[in-house]
XYZ file of C-alpha atoms in Angstrom:
188
model
C 4.134 -19.448 11.072
C 6.688 -21.522 12.942
C 7.121 -25.252 12.375
C 4.798 -27.258 14.700
C 7.596 -29.793 15.331
C 11.183 -28.878 14.408
C 12.212 -32.568 14.550
C 9.980 -33.362 11.530
C 9.926 -32.142 7.940
C 6.740 -30.740 6.428
C 5.719 -29.994 2.857
C 3.411 -27.029 2.208
C 0.119 -28.439 0.880
C -2.191 -25.428 0.440
C -2.687 -21.793 1.386
C -6.118 -20.303 2.059
C -6.500 -16.516 1.966
C -9.703 -14.897 3.297
C -11.151 -12.276 0.949
C -13.561 -9.530 1.935
C -15.360 -10.049 -1.381
C -14.738 -11.280 -4.916
C -12.481 -8.897 -6.872
C -12.693 -7.899 -10.538
C -9.663 -5.579 -10.839
C -6.100 -5.714 -9.595
C -4.061 -8.808 -8.755
C -2.582 -10.439 -5.691
C 1.090 -11.401 -5.633
C 1.824 -14.076 -3.028
C 5.270 -15.217 -1.986
C 6.483 -17.413 0.846
C 9.696 -16.492 2.671
C 11.724 -18.236 5.338
C 11.947 -16.288 8.581
C 14.912 -13.932 8.494
C 17.921 -13.946 10.768
C 18.959 -11.199 13.125
C 17.163 -7.950 12.330
C 15.945 -9.137 8.900
C 12.228 -9.935 8.933
C 12.171 -11.876 5.659
C 14.663 -14.535 4.659
C 15.012 -16.082 1.202
C 11.948 -16.837 -0.915
C 10.896 -20.498 -0.902
C 9.785 -20.528 -4.563
C 11.626 -19.171 -7.585
C 8.653 -16.975 -8.586
C 5.757 -15.553 -6.578
C 2.205 -16.717 -7.294
C 0.188 -14.139 -9.218
C -3.607 -14.263 -8.823
C -5.685 -12.299 -11.351
C -9.378 -11.436 -10.973
C -11.122 -14.766 -10.437
C -14.050 -14.440 -12.856
C -14.902 -18.115 -12.402
C -15.228 -17.861 -8.603
C -18.847 -17.504 -7.436
C -19.714 -14.043 -6.143
C -20.376 -15.247 -2.598
C -17.075 -17.085 -2.195
C -14.843 -15.337 0.299
C -11.779 -17.569 0.359
C -9.032 -18.159 -2.152
C -7.425 -21.619 -1.774
C -4.112 -22.166 -3.544
C -2.713 -25.646 -4.118
C 1.002 -25.585 -3.201
C 1.709 -29.299 -3.831
C 3.128 -28.781 -7.364
C 5.735 -26.370 -5.923
C 7.019 -29.040 -3.468
C 7.994 -26.408 -0.887
C 9.440 -27.465 2.460
C 8.466 -25.608 5.626
C 11.645 -24.071 7.105
C 12.227 -25.058 10.747
C 12.459 -21.381 11.751
C 9.088 -20.685 10.157
C 7.614 -18.990 7.117
C 6.132 -15.601 6.297
C 3.321 -15.327 3.762
C 3.711 -12.062 1.840
C 0.542 -10.859 0.079
C 0.852 -7.737 -2.058
C -1.806 -5.879 -4.026
C -0.855 -5.159 -7.632
C -2.390 -3.257 -10.530
C -4.583 -5.177 -12.987
C -2.079 -5.229 -15.874
C 1.698 -5.600 -15.735
C 2.344 -2.301 -17.549
C -0.187 -0.381 -15.445
C 1.173 2.198 -12.984
C -0.579 3.234 -9.752
C -1.099 7.014 -9.521
C -3.207 7.606 -6.393
C -6.394 7.033 -4.418
C -9.068 9.580 -5.167
C -12.486 10.267 -3.661
C -15.053 11.527 -6.166
C -18.397 13.091 -5.304
C -21.432 11.501 -6.922
C -23.907 13.863 -8.542
C -26.849 12.272 -6.707
C -27.550 13.080 -3.104
C -29.079 10.956 -0.387
C -32.562 11.595 1.010
C -31.050 13.512 3.913
C -29.346 15.920 1.474
C -25.786 14.654 1.921
C -23.622 13.624 -1.016
C -21.758 10.329 -1.221
C -18.000 10.197 -1.791
C -17.025 7.132 -3.845
C -13.363 6.057 -3.722
C -11.458 5.262 -6.919
C -7.924 4.142 -7.674
C -6.244 6.017 -10.505
C -3.810 4.169 -12.781
C -2.200 4.664 -16.171
C -0.934 2.121 -18.743
C 2.711 2.403 -19.783
C 3.385 5.735 -21.481
C -0.295 6.423 -22.212
C -1.506 9.704 -20.706
C -5.102 8.468 -20.254
C -6.031 7.951 -16.604
C -7.944 4.784 -15.678
C -10.491 5.260 -12.874
C -11.370 1.963 -11.168
C -13.716 1.782 -8.141
C -11.753 0.908 -5.001
C -14.175 -1.935 -4.173
C -13.213 -3.801 -7.376
C -9.642 -4.373 -6.132
C -8.745 -7.297 -3.832
C -9.360 -6.699 -0.161
C -8.371 -9.193 2.511
C -10.772 -10.029 5.327
C -9.495 -8.689 8.625
C -10.204 -9.401 12.280
C -9.642 -7.032 15.208
C -6.272 -7.633 16.855
C -5.173 -6.963 20.392
C -3.237 -3.803 21.142
C -0.652 -4.692 18.454
C -1.419 -6.681 15.290
C 0.431 -9.885 14.442
C 0.162 -9.051 10.738
C 3.087 -7.031 9.384
C 2.210 -4.370 6.799
C 3.836 -1.777 4.593
C 2.073 0.987 2.700
C 4.406 1.103 -0.309
C 7.230 -1.061 -1.706
C 9.894 1.380 -0.502
C 8.589 1.440 3.108
C 9.688 -1.142 5.707
C 7.277 -3.747 7.099
C 5.889 -2.953 10.548
C 3.226 -4.186 12.930
C 0.259 -1.879 13.211
C -0.934 -0.970 16.674
C -3.872 0.928 18.055
C -3.331 4.559 17.095
C -5.179 7.842 16.895
C -6.560 9.158 13.607
C -8.257 12.556 13.563
C -8.660 12.419 17.341
C -10.228 8.925 17.382
C -8.691 5.628 18.457
C -8.257 3.199 15.536
C -8.231 -0.568 16.152
C -5.344 -2.715 14.911
C -6.361 -5.519 12.514
C -4.952 -8.892 11.465
C -5.477 -11.028 8.388
C -5.400 -14.709 9.278
C -4.322 -17.093 6.520
C -4.455 -20.893 6.725
C -1.329 -22.823 5.709
C -1.927 -26.571 5.330
C 1.000 -28.952 5.874
C 1.655 -32.605 5.148
C 4.409 -34.954 6.299
């Protein structure tokens, strides 16, 4: 988001993130970065530490937005703009992501087909026990169809670069690009 008026100074008041549904596993790590210079997408972080949001047990099940008060941080909006970086994390700090896995249920539907239920596999520290958590329990951001190229920048793993997703083919079918629209409230 670029500054609406580069002649004025703005303080970041709040950030609203649209959720697909309430989450009970995983965490969201949110950081705000100044726009980078040259070929760098992200500049320096605006806050010393990112915000870490754990499963919001107190949020009603039907609530689909997460509103974060940024006033205590007293962050100034850089004139060149700001990037909001939202990253999905494991539920516990010592938990390690292993992989996504689709597991067949034992029950079949009325038409005779079986249902594949997705899980995320993790492990805690040096423990060899695998933790199977349903994919739907992790945070998922609400998305809207984008034009030919999304405005949202994504990366699929911490070691991959950020890039804008475009319409592409997957298994012979065209796949729509999607954006997540966050609301950043400012005050003078």
